[in-house]
Short mmCIF file of C-alpha atoms in Angstrom, two decimals:
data_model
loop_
_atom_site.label_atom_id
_atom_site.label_comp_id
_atom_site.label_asym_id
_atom_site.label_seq_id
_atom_site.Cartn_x
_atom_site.Cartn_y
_atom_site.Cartn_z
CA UNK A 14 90.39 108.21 169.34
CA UNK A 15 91.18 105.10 166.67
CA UNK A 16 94.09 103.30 167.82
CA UNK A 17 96.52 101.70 165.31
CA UNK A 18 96.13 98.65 163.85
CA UNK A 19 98.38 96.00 164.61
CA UNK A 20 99.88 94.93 161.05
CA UNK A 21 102.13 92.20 161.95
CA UNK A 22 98.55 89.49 162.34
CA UNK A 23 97.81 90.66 158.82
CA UNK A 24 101.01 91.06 156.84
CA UNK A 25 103.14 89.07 159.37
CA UNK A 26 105.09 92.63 159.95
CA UNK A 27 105.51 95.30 162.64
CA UNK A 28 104.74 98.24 161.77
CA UNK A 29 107.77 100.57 160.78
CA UNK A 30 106.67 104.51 161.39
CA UNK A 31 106.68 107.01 158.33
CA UNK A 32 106.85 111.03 157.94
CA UNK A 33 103.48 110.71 156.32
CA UNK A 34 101.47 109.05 159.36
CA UNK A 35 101.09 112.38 161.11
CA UNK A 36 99.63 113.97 157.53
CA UNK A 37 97.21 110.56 157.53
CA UNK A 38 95.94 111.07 160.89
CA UNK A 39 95.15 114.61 160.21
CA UNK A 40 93.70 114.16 156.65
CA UNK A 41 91.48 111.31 158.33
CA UNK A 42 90.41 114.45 160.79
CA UNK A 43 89.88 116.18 157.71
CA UNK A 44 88.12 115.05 154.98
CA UNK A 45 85.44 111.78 154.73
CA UNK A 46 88.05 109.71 152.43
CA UNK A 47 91.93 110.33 152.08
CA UNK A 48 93.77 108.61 149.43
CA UNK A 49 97.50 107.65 150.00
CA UNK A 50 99.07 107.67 145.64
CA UNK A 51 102.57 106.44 145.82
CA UNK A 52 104.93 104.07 143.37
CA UNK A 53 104.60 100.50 143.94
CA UNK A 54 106.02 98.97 147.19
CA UNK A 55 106.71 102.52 148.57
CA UNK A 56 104.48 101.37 151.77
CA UNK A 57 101.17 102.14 150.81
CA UNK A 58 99.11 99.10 151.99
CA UNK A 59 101.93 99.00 155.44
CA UNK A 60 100.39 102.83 155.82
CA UNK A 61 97.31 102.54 155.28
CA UNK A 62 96.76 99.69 157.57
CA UNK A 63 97.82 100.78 160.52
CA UNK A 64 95.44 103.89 160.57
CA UNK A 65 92.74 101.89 159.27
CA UNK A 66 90.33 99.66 161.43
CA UNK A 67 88.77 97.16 158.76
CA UNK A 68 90.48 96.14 155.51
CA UNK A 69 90.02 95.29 152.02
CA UNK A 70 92.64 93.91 149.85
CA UNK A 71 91.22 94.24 146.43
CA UNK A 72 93.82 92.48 144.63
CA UNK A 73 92.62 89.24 146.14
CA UNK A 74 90.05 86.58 144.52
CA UNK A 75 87.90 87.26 147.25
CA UNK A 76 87.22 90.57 147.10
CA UNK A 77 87.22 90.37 143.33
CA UNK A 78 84.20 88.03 143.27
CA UNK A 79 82.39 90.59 145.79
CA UNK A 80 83.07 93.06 143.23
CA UNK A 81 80.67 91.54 140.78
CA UNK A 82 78.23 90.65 142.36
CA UNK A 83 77.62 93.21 145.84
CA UNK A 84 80.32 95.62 145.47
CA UNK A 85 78.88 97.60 148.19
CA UNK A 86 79.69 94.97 150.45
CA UNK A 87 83.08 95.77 150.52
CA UNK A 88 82.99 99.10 152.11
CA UNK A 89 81.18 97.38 155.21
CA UNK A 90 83.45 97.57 158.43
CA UNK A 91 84.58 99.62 160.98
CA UNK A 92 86.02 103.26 159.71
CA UNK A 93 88.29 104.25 158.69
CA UNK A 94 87.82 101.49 156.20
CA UNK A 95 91.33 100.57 154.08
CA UNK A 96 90.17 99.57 150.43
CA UNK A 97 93.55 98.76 149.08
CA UNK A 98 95.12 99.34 145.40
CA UNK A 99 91.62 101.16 144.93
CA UNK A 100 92.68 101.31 140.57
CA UNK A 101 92.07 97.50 140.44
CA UNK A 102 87.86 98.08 141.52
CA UNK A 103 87.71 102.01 139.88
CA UNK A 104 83.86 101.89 140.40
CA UNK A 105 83.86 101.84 144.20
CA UNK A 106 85.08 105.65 143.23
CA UNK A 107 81.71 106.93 143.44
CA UNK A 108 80.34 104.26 146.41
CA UNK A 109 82.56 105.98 148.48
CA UNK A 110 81.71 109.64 147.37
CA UNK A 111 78.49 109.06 147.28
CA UNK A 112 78.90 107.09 151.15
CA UNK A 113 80.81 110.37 152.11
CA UNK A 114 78.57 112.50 150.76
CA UNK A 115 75.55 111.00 152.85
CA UNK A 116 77.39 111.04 156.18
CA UNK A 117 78.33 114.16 158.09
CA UNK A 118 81.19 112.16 159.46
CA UNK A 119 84.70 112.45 158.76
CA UNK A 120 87.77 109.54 158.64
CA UNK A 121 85.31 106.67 156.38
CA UNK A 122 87.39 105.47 154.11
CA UNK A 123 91.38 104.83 153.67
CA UNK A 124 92.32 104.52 150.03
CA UNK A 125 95.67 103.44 148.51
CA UNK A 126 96.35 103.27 144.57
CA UNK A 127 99.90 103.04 143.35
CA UNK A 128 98.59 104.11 139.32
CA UNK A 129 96.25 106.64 138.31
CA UNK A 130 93.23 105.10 136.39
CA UNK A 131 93.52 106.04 132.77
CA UNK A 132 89.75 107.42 132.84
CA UNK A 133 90.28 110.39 135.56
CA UNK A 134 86.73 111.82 134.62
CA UNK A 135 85.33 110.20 137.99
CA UNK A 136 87.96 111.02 140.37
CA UNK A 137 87.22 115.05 139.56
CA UNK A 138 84.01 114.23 141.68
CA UNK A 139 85.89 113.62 144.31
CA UNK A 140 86.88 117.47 144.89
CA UNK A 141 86.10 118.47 148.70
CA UNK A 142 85.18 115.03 149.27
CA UNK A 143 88.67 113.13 149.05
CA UNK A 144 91.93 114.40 150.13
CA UNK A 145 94.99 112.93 148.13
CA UNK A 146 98.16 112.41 149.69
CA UNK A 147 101.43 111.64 147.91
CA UNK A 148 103.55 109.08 149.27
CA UNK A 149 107.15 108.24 148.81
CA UNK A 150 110.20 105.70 149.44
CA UNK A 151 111.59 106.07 152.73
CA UNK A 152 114.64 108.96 153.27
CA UNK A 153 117.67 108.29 154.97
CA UNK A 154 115.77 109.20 158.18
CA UNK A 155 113.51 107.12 157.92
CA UNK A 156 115.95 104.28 156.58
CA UNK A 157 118.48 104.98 160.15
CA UNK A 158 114.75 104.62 162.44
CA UNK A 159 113.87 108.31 162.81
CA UNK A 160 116.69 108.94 165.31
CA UNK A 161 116.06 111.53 167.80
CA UNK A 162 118.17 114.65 167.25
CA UNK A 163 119.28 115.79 164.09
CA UNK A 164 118.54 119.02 161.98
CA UNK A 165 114.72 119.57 161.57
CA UNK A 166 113.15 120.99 159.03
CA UNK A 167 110.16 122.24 160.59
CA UNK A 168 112.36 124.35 163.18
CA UNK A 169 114.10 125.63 160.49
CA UNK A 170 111.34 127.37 158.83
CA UNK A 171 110.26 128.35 163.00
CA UNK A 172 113.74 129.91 162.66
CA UNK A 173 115.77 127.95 165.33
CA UNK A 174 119.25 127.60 164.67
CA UNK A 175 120.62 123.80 164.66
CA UNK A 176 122.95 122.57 167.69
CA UNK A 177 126.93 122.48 165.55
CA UNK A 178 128.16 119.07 165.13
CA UNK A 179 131.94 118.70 163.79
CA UNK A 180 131.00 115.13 163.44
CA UNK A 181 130.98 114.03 159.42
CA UNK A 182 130.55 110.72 157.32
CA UNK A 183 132.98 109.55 155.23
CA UNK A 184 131.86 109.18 151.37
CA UNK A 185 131.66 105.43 151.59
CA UNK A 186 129.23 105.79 154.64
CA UNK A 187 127.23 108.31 152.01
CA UNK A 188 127.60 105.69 149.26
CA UNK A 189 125.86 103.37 151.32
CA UNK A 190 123.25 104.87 152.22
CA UNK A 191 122.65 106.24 148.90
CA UNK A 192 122.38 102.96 147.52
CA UNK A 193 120.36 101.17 150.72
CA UNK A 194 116.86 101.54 149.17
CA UNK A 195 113.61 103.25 150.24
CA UNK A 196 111.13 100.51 149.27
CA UNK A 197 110.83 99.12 152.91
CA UNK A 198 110.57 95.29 151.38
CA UNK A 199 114.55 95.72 150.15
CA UNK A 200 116.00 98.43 153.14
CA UNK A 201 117.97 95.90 155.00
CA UNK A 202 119.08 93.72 151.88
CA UNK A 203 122.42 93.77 150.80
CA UNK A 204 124.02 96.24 148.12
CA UNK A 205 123.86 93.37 145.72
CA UNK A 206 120.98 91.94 146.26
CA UNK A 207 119.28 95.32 146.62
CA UNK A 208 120.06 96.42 143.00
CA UNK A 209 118.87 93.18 141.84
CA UNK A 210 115.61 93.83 142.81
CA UNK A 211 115.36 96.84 142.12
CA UNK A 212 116.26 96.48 138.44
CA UNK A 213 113.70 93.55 138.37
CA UNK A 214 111.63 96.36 139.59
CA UNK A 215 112.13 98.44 136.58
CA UNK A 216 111.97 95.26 134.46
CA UNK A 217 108.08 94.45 135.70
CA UNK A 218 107.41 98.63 135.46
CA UNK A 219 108.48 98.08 132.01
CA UNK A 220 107.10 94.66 131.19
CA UNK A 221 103.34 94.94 132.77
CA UNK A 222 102.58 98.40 134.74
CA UNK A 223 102.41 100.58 131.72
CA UNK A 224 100.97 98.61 130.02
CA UNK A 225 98.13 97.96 132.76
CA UNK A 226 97.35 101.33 131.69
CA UNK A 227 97.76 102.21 128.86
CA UNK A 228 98.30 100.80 125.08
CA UNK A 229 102.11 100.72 124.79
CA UNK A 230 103.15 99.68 121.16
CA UNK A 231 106.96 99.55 121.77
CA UNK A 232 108.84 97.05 123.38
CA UNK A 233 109.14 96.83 127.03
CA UNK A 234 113.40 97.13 126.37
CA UNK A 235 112.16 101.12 124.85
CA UNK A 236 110.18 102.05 128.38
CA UNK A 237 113.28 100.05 130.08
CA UNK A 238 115.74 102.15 128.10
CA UNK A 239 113.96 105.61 129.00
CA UNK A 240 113.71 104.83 132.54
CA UNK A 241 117.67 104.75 132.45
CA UNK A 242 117.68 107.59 130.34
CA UNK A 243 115.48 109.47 132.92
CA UNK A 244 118.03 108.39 136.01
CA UNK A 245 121.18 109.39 134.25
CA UNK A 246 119.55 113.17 133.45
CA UNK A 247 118.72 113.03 137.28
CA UNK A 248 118.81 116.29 139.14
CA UNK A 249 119.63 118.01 135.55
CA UNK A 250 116.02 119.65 133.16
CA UNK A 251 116.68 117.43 130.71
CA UNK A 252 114.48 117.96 127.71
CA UNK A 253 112.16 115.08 125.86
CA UNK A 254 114.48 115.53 123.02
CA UNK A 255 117.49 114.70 125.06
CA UNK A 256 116.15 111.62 126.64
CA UNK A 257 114.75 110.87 123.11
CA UNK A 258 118.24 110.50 121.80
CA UNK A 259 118.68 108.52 124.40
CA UNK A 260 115.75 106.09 123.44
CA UNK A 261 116.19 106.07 120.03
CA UNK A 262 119.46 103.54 119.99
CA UNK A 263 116.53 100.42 120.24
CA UNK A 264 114.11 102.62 118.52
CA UNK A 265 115.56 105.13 115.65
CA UNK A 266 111.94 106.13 114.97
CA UNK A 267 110.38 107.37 118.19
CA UNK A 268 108.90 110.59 118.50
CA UNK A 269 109.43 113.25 121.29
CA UNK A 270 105.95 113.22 121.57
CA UNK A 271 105.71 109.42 122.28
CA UNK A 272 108.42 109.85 124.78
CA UNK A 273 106.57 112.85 126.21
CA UNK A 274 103.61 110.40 126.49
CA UNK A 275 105.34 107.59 127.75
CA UNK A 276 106.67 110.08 130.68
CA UNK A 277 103.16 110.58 131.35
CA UNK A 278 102.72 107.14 131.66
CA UNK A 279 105.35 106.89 134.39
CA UNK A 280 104.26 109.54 135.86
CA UNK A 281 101.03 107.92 136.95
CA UNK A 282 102.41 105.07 137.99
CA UNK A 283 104.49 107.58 140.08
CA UNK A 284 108.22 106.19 139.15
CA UNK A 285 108.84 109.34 137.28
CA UNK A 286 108.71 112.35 139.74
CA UNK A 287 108.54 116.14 138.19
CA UNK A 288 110.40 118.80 140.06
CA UNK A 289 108.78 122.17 139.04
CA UNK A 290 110.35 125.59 138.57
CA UNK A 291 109.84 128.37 140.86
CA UNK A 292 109.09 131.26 139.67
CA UNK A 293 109.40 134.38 141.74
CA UNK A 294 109.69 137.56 140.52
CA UNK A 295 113.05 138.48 139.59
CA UNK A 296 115.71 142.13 140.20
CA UNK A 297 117.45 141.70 136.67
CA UNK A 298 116.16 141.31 133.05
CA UNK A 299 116.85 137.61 133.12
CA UNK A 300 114.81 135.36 132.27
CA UNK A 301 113.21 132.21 134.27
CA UNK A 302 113.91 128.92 132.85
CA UNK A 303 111.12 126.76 133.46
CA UNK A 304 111.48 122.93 132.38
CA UNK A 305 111.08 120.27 135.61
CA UNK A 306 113.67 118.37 136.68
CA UNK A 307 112.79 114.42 136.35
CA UNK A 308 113.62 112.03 139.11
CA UNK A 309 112.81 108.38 139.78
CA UNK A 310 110.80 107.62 142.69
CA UNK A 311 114.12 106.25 144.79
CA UNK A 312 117.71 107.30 143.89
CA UNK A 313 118.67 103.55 144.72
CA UNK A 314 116.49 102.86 141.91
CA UNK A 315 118.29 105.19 139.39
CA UNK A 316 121.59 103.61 140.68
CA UNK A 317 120.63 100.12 140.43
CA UNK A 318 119.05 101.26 136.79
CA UNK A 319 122.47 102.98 136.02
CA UNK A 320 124.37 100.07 137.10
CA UNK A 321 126.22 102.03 139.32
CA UNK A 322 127.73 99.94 142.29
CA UNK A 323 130.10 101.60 145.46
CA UNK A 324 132.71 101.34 143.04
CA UNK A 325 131.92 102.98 140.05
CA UNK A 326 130.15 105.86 142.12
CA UNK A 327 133.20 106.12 144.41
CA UNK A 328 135.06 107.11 140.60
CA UNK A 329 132.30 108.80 138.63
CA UNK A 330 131.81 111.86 141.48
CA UNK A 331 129.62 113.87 138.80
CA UNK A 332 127.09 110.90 138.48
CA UNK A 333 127.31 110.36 142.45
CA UNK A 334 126.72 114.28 142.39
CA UNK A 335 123.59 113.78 140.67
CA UNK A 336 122.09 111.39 142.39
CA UNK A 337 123.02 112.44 145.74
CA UNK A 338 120.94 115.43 145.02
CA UNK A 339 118.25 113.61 143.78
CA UNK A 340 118.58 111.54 147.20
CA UNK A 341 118.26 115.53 148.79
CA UNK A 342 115.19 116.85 146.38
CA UNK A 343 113.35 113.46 147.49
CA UNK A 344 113.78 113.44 151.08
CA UNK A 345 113.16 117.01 151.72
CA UNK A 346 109.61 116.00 149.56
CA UNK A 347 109.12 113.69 152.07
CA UNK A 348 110.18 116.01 155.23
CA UNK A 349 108.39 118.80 153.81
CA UNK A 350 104.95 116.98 153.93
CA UNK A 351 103.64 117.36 157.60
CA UNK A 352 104.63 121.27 157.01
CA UNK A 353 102.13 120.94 153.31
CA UNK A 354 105.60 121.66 151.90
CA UNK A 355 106.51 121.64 148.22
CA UNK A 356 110.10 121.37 146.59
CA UNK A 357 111.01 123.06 143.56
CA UNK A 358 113.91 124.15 142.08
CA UNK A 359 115.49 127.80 140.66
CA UNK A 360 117.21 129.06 137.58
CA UNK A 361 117.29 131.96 135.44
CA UNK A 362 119.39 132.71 132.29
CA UNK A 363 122.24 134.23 133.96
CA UNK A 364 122.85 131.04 135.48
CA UNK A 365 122.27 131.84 139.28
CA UNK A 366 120.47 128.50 140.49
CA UNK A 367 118.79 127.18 143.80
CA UNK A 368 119.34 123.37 144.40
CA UNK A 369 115.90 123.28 145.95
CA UNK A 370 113.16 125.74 147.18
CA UNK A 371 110.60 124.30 149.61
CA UNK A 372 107.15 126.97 149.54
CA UNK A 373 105.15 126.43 152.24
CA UNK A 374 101.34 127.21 151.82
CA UNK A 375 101.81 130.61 154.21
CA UNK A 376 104.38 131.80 151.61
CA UNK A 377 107.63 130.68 153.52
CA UNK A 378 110.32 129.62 152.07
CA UNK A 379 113.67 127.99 152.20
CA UNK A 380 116.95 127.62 149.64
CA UNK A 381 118.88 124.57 149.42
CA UNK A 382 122.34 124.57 147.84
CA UNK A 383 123.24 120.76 147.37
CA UNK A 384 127.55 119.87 148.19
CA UNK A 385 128.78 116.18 148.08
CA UNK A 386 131.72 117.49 150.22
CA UNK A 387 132.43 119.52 153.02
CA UNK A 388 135.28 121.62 151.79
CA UNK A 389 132.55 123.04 149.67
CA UNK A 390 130.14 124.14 151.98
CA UNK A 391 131.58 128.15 151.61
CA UNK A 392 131.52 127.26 148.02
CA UNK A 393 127.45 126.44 148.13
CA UNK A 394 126.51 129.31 150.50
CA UNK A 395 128.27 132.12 147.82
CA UNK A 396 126.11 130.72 145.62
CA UNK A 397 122.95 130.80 148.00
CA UNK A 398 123.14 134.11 148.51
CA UNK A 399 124.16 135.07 145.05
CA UNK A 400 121.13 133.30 144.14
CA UNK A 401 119.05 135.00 146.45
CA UNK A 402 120.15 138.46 145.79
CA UNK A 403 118.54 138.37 142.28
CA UNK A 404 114.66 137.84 143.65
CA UNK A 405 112.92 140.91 144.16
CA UNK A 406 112.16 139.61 147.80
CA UNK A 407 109.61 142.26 147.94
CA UNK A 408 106.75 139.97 146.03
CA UNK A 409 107.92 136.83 147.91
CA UNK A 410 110.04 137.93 151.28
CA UNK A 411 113.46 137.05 152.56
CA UNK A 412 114.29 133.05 152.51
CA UNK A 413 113.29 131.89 156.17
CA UNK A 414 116.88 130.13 155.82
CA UNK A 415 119.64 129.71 153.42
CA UNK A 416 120.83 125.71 154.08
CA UNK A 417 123.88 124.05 152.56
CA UNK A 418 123.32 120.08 152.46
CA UNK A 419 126.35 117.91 151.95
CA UNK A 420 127.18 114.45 152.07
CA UNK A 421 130.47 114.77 154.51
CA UNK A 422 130.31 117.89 155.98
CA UNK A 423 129.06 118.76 159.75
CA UNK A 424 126.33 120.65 161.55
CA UNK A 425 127.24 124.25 162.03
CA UNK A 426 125.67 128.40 161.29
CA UNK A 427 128.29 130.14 159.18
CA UNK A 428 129.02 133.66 159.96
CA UNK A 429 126.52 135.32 157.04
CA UNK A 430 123.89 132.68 158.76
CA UNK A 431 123.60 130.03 156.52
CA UNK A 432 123.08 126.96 157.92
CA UNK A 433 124.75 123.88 156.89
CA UNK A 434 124.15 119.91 157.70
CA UNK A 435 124.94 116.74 156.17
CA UNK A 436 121.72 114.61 154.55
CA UNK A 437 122.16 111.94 157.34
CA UNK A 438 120.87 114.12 160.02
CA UNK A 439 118.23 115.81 158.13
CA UNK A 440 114.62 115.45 160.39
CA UNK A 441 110.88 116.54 159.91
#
């Protein structure tokens, strides 16, 4: 058994836990490499070093000069072997498949990257070889220290029933915490501070990321101005043309097909996040509507981007709306990864909707109906099950649970059996 490392001697911090270390620890059981993707700062390197027992950094001048001249060197040490921000060295890609490949051993090598190299050609080799992982920001769980307790998803889809709790948040509590970021660096800043950062954050995406990349002829204000445009359609299948109009008050002649590609582009550096559709099979005539639903990778992020402060959001209850359940879609991403979970989202052309649906790989499934408020929690299970009733449930089964998640409300089973909780005590 490979005991943790100890971070704090090498980044000068203890090591705070994450959802994703059980899926690391199994994926290092797994496959020869495992490659943690995540945006920027998300805790990739933090991650990756405390399952790893020798390190590379290859963003330092170091390993960059061992890179020209005996690259092989740096896979040397103990395994599983951390070679971190893997994009900046993209030929070690096949010195590790091709290490794998001669070894019949599992756990080698511990990659992070926090951009997908524009030439993907090589990484295809890696099929059977390297298994990818997708890291995120921290969720309110995670944020609060993974309290004991709390409503988990995993017995959820085992079909246990949560334990009621009439305790409930007040919305400033929920404005707080909505606005406390999940980029572990900036969690125990202050509000202010906080959105500072994290619009400098969007500032340097825009500025130097995509274009580390990728040839980006516009401005770094037009990237700047559709990563706002992208936060205030959060939660909502906003089309390119949409944001376009958005984009096109600093540039009148962009194309939707620029933006498309500039999505793309923030895509692989993993600040854009895609929500898919689901589509089941449905009862009526009606048809599926199938356009994504964009998020950024933290919903303090789209705040801060938004300019949207405790006061503003404490006024403007449809944009708190919005990004409260873009706070929900990315945390149950996050939950739903020891369980191989994926979150995606339902709507036909009659208009009956599902917040979120989380598939697991054995076909369950759950529906999530997103509330800000507790008086609305009957409100959001009506529409659950109205929702429901139109799936031919014969292709895909019955939901394993109908759940309600609000900001303010409590714990509690309703009478038809939906369940209901409020994001704070949402567990793995």
């Amino acid at each position: 058994m490979i005991l943790p490392m100890d971070t704090f001697p090498v980044l000068g911090k203890a090591y705070r836990p994450r959802v994703i270390d059980s899926v690391v620890v199994e994926a290092l059981d797994t496959a020869g490499a495992v490659l943690i993707e995540g945006a920027r700062a998300c805790g990739k390197t933090m991650t990756g070093l405390h399952a790893a027992s020798s390190y590379v950094f290859l963003d330092e001048p170091e390993a960059e000069q061992m890179l020209s001249v005996a690259p092989r060197s740096l896979l040397e040490g103990d395994p599983p072997r951390l070679l971190d921000e893997w994009q900046l060295a993209p030929t070690l890609w096949n010195l590790v498949r091709r290490q794998v490949d001669a070894s019949d051993t599992t756990g080698l090598f511990l990659l992070t990257g926090s951009a997908v190299p524009d030439d993907d050609v090589a990484r295809h080799t890696g099929a059977g070889r390297v298994l990818r992982l997708r890291m995120r920001t921290m969720s309110w769980w995670e944020k609060n220290g993974c309290p004991a307790g709390g409503v988990s998803l995993a017995d959820l889809f085992d079909g246990h029933q949560p334990t009621p709790d009439k305790d409930t948040d007040e919305l400033d509590s929920v404005i707080s915490m909505l606005l406390r970021p999940g980029f572990p660096a900036m969690a125990g800043l202050s509000e202010q501070r906080a959105q500072t950062l994290l619009r400098a954050y969007a500032d340097e995406v825009s500025r130097t990321d995509v274009r580390r990349i990728a040839d980006v002829r516009h401005d770094p204000a037009v990237v700047a101005r559709l990563i706002t445009a992208v936060a205030r359609a959060s939660s909502t299948d906003a089309s390119t043309s949409t944001l376009a109009s958005d984009v096109r008050v600093l540039a009148p002649s962009i194309t939707d097909d620029t933006i498309s590609s500039y999505l793309k582009l923030l895509q692989r550096l993993f600040v854009v996040e895609a929500q898919e559709a689901w589509a089941p099979r449905l009862r009526s005539r009606a048809r599926l509507r199938t356009s994504a639903k964009l998020h950024l990778a933290d919903p303090a992020l789209a705040a801060a981007v938004l300019r949207a402060g405790p006061q503003r959001l404490s006024q403007d209850l449809n944009t708190l709306g919005l990004l409260f359940e873009s706070a929900i879609t990315h945390d149950l991403s996050v939950l739903a990864g020891p369980l191989g979970g994926e979150v995606l989202h339902h709507r036909d052309s009659n208009g009956y909707e599902i917040d979120a649906v989380i598939t697991l790989p054995d076909g369950r499934w759950g529906a999530v109906e997103v509330k800000l408020g507790g008086i609305q929690i009957e409100a959001g299970a009506r529409s659950l099950t109205r929702a429901v009733a139109q799936i031919d449930t014969s292709t895909v089964g019955d939901p394993v649970f109908r759940l309600v998640i609000t900001g303010t409300g409590p714990t509690l089973t309703l009478d038809d059996g939906t369940i209901t909780c409020p994001l704070a005590r949402l567990a793995p």
